[in-house]
Tab-separated table of C-alpha atoms in Angstrom:
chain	number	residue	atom	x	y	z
B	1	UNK	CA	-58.309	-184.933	-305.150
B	2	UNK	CA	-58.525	-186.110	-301.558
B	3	UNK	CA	-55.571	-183.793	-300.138
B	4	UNK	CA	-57.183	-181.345	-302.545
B	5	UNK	CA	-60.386	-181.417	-300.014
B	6	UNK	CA	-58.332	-181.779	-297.021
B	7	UNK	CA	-56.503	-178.852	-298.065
B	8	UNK	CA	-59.701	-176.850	-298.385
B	9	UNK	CA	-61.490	-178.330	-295.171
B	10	UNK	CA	-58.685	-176.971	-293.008
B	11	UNK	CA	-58.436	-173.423	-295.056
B	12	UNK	CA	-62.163	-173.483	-293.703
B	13	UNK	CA	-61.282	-174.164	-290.212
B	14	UNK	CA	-58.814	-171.439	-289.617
B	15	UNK	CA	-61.356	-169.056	-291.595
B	16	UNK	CA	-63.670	-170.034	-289.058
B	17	UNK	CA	-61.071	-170.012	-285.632
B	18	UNK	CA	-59.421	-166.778	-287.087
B	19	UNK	CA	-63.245	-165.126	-286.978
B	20	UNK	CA	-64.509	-166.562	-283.638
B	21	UNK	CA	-64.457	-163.292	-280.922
B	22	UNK	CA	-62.099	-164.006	-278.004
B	23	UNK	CA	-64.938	-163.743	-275.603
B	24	UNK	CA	-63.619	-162.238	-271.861
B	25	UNK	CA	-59.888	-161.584	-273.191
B	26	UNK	CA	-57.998	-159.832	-270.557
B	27	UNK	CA	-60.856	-160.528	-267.833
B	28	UNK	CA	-60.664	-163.346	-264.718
B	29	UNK	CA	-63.934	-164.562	-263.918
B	30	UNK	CA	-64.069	-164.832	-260.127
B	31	UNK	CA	-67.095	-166.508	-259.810
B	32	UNK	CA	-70.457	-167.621	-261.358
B	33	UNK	CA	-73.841	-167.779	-259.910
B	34	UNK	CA	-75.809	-170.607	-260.298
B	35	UNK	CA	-78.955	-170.372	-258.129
B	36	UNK	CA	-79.575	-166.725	-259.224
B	37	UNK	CA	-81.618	-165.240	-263.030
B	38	UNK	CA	-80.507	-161.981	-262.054
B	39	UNK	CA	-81.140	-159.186	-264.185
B	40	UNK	CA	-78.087	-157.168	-264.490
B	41	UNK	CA	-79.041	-153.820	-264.588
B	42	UNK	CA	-80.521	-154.035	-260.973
B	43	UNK	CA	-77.532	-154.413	-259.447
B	44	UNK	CA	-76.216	-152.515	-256.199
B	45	UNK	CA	-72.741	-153.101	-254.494
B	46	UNK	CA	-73.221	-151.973	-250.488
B	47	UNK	CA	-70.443	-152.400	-247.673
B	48	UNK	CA	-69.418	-155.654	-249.495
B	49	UNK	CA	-72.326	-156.768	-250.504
B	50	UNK	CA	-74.254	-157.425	-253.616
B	51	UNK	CA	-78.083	-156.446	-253.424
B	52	UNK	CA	-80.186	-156.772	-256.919
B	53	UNK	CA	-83.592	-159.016	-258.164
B	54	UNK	CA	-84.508	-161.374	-260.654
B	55	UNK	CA	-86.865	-162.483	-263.127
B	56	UNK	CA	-88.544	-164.398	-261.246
B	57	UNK	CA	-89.478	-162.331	-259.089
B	58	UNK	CA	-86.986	-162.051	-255.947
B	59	UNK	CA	-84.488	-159.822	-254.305
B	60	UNK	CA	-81.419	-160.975	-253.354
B	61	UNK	CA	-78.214	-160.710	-251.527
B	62	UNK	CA	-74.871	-161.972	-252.736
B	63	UNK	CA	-71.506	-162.119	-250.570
B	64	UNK	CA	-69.454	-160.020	-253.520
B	65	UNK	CA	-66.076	-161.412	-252.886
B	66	UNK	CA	-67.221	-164.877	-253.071
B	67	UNK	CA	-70.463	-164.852	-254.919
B	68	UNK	CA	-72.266	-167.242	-251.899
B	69	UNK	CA	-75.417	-166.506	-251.984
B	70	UNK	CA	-76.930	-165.214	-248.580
B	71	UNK	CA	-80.446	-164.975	-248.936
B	72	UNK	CA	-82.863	-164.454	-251.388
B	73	UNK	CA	-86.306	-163.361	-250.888
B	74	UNK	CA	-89.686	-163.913	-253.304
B	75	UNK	CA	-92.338	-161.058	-253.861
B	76	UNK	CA	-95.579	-160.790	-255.375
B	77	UNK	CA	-94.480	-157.995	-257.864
B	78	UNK	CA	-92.002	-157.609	-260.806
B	79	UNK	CA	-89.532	-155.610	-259.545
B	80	UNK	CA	-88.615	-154.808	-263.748
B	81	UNK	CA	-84.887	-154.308	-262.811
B	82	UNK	CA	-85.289	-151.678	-260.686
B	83	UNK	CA	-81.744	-150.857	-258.061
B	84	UNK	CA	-82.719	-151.505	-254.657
B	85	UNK	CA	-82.129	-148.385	-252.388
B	86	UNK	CA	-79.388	-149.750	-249.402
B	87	UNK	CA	-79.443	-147.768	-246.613
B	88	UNK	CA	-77.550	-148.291	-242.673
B	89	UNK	CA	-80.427	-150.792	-241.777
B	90	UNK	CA	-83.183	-151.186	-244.461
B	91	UNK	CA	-83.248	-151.627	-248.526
B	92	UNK	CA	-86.005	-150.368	-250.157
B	93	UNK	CA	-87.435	-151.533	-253.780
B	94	UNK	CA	-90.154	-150.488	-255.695
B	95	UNK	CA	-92.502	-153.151	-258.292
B	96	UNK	CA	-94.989	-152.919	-260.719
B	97	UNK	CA	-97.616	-151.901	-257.960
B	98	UNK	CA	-96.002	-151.585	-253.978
B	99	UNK	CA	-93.126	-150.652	-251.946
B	100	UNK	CA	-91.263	-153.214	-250.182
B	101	UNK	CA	-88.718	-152.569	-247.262
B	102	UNK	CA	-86.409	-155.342	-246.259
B	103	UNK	CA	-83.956	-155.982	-243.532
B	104	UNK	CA	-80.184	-157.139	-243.889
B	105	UNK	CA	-81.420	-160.473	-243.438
B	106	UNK	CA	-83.771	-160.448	-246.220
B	107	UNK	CA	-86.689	-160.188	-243.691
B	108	UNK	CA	-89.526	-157.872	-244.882
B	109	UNK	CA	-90.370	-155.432	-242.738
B	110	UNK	CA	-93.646	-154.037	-244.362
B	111	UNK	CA	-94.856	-153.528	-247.893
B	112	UNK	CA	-96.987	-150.726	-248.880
B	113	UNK	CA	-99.596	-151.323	-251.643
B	114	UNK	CA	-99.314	-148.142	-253.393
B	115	UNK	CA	-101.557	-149.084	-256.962
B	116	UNK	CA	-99.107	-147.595	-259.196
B	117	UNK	CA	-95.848	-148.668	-260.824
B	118	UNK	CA	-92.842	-147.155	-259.778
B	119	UNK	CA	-90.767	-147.197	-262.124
B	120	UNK	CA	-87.418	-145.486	-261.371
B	121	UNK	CA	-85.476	-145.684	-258.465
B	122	UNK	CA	-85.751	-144.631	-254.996
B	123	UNK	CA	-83.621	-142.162	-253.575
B	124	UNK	CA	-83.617	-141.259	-249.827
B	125	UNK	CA	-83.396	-137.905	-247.434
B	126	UNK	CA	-83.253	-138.366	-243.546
B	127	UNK	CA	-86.245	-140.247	-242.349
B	128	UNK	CA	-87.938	-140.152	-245.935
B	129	UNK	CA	-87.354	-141.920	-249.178
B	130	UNK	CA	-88.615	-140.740	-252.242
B	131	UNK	CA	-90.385	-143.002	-255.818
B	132	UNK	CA	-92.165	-141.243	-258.984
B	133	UNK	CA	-95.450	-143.203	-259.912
B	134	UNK	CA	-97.141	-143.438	-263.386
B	135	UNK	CA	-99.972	-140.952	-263.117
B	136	UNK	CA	-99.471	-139.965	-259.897
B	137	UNK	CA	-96.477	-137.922	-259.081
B	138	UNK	CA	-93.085	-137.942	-257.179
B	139	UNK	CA	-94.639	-139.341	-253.427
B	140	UNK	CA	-92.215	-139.204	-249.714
B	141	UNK	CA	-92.722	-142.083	-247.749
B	142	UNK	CA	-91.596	-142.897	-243.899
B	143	UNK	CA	-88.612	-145.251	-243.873
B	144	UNK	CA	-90.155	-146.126	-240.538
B	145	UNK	CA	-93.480	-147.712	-241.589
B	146	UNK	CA	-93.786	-146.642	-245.328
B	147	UNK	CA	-96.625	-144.248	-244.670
B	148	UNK	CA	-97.423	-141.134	-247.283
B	149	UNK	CA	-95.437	-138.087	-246.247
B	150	UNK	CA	-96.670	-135.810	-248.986
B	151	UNK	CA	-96.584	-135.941	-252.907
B	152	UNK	CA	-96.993	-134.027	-255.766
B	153	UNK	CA	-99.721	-134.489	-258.576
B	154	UNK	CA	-99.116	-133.569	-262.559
B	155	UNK	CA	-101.381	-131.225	-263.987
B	156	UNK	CA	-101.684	-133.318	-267.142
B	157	UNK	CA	-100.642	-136.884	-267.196
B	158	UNK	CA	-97.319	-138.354	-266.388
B	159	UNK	CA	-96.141	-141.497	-267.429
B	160	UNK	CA	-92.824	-141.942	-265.965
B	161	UNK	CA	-90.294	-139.638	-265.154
B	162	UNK	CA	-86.322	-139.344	-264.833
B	163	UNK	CA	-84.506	-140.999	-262.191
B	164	UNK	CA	-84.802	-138.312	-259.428
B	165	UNK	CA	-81.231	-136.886	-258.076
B	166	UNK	CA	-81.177	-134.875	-254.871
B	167	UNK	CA	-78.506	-132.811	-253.253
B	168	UNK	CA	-78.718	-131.489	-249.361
B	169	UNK	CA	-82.238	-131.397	-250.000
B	170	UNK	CA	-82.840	-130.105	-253.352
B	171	UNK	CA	-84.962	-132.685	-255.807
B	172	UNK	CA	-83.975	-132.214	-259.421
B	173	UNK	CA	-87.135	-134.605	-261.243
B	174	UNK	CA	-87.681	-134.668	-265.302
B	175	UNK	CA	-90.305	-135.736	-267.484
B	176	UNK	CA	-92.871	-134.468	-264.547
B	177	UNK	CA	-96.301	-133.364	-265.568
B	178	UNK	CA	-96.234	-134.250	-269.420
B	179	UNK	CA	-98.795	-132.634	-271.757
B	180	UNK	CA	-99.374	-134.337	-275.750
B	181	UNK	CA	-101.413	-131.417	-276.440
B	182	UNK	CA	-99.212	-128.791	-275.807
B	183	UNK	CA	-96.068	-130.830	-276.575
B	184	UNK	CA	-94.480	-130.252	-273.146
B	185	UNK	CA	-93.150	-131.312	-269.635
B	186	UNK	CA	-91.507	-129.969	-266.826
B	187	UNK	CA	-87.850	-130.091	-265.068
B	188	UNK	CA	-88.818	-128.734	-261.362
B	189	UNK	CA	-87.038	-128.609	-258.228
B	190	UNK	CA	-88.585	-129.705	-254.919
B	191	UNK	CA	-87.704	-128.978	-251.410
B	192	UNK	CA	-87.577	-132.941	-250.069
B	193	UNK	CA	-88.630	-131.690	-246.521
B	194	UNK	CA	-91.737	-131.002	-247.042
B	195	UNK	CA	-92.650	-131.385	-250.824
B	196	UNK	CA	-92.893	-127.214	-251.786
B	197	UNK	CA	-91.623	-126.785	-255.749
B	198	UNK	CA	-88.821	-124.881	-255.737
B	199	UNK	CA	-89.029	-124.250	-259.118
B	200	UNK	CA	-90.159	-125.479	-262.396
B	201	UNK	CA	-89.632	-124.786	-266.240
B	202	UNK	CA	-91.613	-126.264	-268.970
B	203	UNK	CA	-89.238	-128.013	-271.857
B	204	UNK	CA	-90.200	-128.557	-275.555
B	205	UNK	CA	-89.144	-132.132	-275.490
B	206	UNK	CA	-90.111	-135.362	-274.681
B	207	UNK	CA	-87.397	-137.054	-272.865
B	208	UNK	CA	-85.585	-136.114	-269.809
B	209	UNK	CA	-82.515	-137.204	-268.650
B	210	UNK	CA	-81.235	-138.099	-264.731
B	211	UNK	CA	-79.590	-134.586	-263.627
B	212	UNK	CA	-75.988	-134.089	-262.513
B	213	UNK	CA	-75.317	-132.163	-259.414
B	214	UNK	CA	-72.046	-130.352	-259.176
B	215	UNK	CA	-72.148	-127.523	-256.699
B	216	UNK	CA	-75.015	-125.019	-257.850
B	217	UNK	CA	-75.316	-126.329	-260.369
B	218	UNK	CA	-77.505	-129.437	-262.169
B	219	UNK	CA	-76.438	-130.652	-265.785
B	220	UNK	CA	-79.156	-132.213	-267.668
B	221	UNK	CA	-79.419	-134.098	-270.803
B	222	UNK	CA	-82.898	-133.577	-273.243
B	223	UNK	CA	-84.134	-135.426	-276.785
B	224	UNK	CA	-86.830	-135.620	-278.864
B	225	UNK	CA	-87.716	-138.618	-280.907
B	226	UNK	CA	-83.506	-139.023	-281.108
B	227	UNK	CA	-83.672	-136.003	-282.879
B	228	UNK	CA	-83.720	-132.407	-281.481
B	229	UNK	CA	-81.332	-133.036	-278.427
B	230	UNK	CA	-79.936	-130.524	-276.366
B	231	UNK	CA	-77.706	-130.137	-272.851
B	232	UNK	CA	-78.399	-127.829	-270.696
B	233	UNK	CA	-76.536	-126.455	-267.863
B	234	UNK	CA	-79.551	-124.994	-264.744
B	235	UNK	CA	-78.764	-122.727	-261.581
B	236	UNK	CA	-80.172	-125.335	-258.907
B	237	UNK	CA	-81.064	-121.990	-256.969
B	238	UNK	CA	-83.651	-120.928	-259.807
B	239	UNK	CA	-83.953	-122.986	-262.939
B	240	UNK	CA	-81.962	-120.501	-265.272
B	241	UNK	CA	-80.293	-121.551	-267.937
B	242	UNK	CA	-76.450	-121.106	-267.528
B	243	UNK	CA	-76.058	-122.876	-271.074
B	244	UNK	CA	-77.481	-124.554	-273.722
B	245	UNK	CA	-76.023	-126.441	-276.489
B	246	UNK	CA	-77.099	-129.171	-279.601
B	247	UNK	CA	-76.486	-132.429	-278.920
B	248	UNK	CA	-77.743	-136.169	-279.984
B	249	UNK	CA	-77.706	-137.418	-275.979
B	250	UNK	CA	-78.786	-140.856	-275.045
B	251	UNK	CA	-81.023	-139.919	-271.885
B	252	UNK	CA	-81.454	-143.238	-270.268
B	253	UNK	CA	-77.807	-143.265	-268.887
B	254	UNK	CA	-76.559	-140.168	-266.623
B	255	UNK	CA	-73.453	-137.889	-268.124
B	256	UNK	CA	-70.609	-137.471	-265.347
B	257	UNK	CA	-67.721	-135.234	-264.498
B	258	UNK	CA	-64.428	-136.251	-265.828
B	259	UNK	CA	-61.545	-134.861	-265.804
B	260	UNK	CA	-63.080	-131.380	-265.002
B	261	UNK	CA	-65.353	-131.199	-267.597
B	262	UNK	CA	-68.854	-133.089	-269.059
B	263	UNK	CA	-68.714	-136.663	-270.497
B	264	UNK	CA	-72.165	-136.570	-272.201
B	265	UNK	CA	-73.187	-140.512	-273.953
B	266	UNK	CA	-74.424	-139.808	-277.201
B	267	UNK	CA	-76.974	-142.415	-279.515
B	268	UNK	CA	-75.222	-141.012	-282.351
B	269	UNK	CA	-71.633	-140.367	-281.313
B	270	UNK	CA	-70.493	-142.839	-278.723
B	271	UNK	CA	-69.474	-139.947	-275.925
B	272	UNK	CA	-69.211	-136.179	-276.136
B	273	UNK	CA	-66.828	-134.597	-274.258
B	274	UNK	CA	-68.454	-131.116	-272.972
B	275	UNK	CA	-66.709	-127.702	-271.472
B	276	UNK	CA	-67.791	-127.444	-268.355
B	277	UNK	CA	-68.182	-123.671	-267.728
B	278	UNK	CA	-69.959	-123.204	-271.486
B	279	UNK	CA	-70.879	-125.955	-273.005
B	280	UNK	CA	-68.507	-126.599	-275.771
B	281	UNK	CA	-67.778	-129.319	-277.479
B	282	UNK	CA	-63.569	-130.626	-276.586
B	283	UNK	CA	-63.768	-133.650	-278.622
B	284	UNK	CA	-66.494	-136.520	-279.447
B	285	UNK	CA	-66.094	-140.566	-280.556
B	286	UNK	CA	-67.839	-140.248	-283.536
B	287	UNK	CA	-68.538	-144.199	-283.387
B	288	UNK	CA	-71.870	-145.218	-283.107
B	289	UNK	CA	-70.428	-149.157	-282.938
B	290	UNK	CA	-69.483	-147.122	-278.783
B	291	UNK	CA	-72.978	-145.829	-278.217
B	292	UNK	CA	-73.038	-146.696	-274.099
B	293	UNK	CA	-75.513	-149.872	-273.204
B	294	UNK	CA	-74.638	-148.961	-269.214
B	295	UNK	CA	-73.839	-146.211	-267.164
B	296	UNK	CA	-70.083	-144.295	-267.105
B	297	UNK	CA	-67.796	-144.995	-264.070
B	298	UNK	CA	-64.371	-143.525	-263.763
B	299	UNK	CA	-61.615	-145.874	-262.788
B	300	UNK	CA	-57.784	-144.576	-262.586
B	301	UNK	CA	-57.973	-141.725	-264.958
B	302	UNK	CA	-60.429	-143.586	-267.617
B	303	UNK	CA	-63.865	-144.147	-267.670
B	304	UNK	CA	-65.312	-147.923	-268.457
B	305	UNK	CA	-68.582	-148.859	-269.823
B	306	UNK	CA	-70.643	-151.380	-272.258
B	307	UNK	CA	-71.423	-150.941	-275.061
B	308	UNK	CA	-74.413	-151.401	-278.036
B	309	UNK	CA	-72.180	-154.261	-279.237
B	310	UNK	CA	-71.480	-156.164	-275.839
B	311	UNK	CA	-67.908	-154.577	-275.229
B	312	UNK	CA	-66.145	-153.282	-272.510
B	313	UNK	CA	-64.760	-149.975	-273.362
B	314	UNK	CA	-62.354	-147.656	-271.584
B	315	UNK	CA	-61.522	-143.629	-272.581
B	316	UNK	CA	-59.066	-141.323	-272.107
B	317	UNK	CA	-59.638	-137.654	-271.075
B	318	UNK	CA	-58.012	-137.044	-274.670
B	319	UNK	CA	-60.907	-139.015	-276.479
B	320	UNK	CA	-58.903	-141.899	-277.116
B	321	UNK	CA	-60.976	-145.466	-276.732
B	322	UNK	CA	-60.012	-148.938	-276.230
B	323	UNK	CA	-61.627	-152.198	-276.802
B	324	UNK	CA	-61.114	-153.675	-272.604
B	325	UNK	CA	-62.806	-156.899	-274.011
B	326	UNK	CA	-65.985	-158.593	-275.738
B	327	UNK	CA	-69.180	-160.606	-274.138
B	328	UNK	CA	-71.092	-163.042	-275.294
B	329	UNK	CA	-73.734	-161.738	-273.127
B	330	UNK	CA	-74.790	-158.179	-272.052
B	331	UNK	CA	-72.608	-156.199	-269.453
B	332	UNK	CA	-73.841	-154.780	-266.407
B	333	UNK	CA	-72.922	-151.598	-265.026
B	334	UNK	CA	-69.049	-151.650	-264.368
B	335	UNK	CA	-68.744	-151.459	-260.353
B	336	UNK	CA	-65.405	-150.861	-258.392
B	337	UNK	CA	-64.266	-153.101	-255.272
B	338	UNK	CA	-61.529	-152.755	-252.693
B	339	UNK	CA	-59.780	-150.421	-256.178
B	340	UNK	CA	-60.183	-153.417	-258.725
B	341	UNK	CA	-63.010	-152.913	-261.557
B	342	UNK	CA	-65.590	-155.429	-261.430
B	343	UNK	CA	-67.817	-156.493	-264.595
B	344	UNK	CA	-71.387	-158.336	-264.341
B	345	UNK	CA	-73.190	-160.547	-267.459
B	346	UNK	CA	-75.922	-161.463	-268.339
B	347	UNK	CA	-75.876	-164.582	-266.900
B	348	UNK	CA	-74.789	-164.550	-263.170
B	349	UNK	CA	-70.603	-164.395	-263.759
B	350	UNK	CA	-68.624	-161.920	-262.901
B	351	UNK	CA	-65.403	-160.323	-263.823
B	352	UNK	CA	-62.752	-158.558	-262.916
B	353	UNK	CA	-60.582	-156.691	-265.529
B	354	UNK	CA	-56.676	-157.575	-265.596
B	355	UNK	CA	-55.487	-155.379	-267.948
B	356	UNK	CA	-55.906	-151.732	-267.775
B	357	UNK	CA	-55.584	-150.538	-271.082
């Protein structure tokens, strides 16, 4: 009876050892910050460097090799895991209610109060940088001083917007100037100089993904209620529609060029893999376990990204998929380093990936 038991105690223990995930297979973790909560989708590799903030309310900077902290600096607003901007000399990062515009050294050089969240991130254009407010438009501000350069106001209301993407000096902003009543919201074009619309066409659906420039043109990603998606290729000179196809897009991460044509993340497919030139489809996942949780990056022929179910996951331009490795914490947006790929957590470690698979 007693070797009976034994018997079945250690039948229990393999059951349980053979079903345990084999967190971080095939990864190295190079280091592991203690003194930081950082939240992981705010972070920003620059010249070596690792910018990003916390939940409690700092922004930091990290020495990326190493992970040695540098300096870390506390602010009066939640900066909701927003990307700082990095520029030559300055970083720039918007919170629940001002703008804030550090040195190198983590010293702030002023803070505008500007009453209204900004909730995407800043992009930049010569001497201005640019951040969409709830309610109140997409605004320019002075690097210099952070003074109001000119904005633009929605007609109806406007509670956030897509990330805004600019190329030479062409804004490409979603989401802008939403109306309930009349079940629509506009995709415009502004000229960054001095704040004139280029252009603007009123959409039929309720979220907006962050555009992708590629010459003349801007491909950009639409849903309704995960429902009534679409893709739609725009002439950045005018707005026309160059193509437009079904889709099931998942808006809050940005498609990118691969392998000459569209890699499209999908809430309902994993990826879609997109013609270029007209919009059809090459080949798609079809796994919803590979819905993206972070953005794409393409690293030696194969793009990497996280997934719903905490797992690194690398694709071929054929549509094959691998399983890189598993976390017992989220991912972070995969970032490359002197040609290695890097991987954030959750919980201050990061990786780097071994095995290329």
């Amino acid at each position: 009876m007693k070797n009976s038991i034994n018997l079945i105690f250690c039948i229990l223990l393999i059951s349980c050892s053979t079903h345990e995930p084999a967190y971080h297979k095939g990864l190295t973790k190079v280091w592991q910050s203690d003194q930081l909560r950082w939240n992981a989708s705010s972070l920003t590799l620059y010249d070596g460097n690792l910018f990003g903030s916390t939940l409690d309310k700092t922004i930091f900077r990290l020495d990326f090799k190493t992970g040695n902290l540098i300096w870390k600096s506390q602010s009066s607003t939640s900066y909701a895991g927003q990307k700082p901007l990095v520029s030559d000399s300055q970083i720039f990062i918007g919170g629940s209610d001002v703008l804030n515009s550090y040195d190198h050294d983590g010293n702030l050089i002023w803070s505008n109060k500007v009453g209204n969240k900004i909730g995407h991130s800043i992009i930049e254009f010569d001497s201005l940088i640019f951040a969409s407010l709830t309610g109140k438009g997409l605004n320019a501000f002075n690097k210099s001083e952070g003074k109001n350069a000119w904005k633009i106001e929605p007609e109806y209301q406007m509670l956030s917007t897509s990330d805004p993407v600019i190329l030479d000096s062409v804004i490409i902003l979603g989401n802008f100037d939403y109306s309930l009543e009349n079940n629509l919201d506009h995709t415009i074009a502004i000229n960054a100089k001095n704040g004139e619309t280029i252009w603007a066409r009123q959409n039929k659906h309720y979220i907006t993904g962050t555009g992708l420039f590629l010459k003349d043109k801007v491909y950009i990603c639409y849903d309704s209620s995960y429902a009534k998606g679409i893709v739609r290729a725009l002439d950045v000179r005018n707005g026309s529609t160059l193509w437009e196809v079904a889709s099931q897009p998942e808006c809050l991460y940005k498609p990118i060029a691969f392998n000459s044509n569209l890699l499209i993340p999908s809430y309902d497919r994993g990826l879609d893999y997109l013609d270029l030139e007209s919009g059809e489809l090459i080949w798609s996942l079809n796994r919803d376990d590979l819905i993206p949780a972070t953005e794409l990056v393409e690293f030696k022929n194969k793009v990497y990204y996280g997934s719903v179910n905490r797992k690194l996951i690398s694709v071929d331009s054929s549509g094959n998929s691998y399983e890189v490795s598993e976390f017992e914490y989220g991912l972070g947006d995969p970032m490359i380093f002197k040609d290695e790929l890097y991987i954030p957590d959750g919980i201050g470690n990061m990786f780097k990936v071994n095995n290329m698979p």
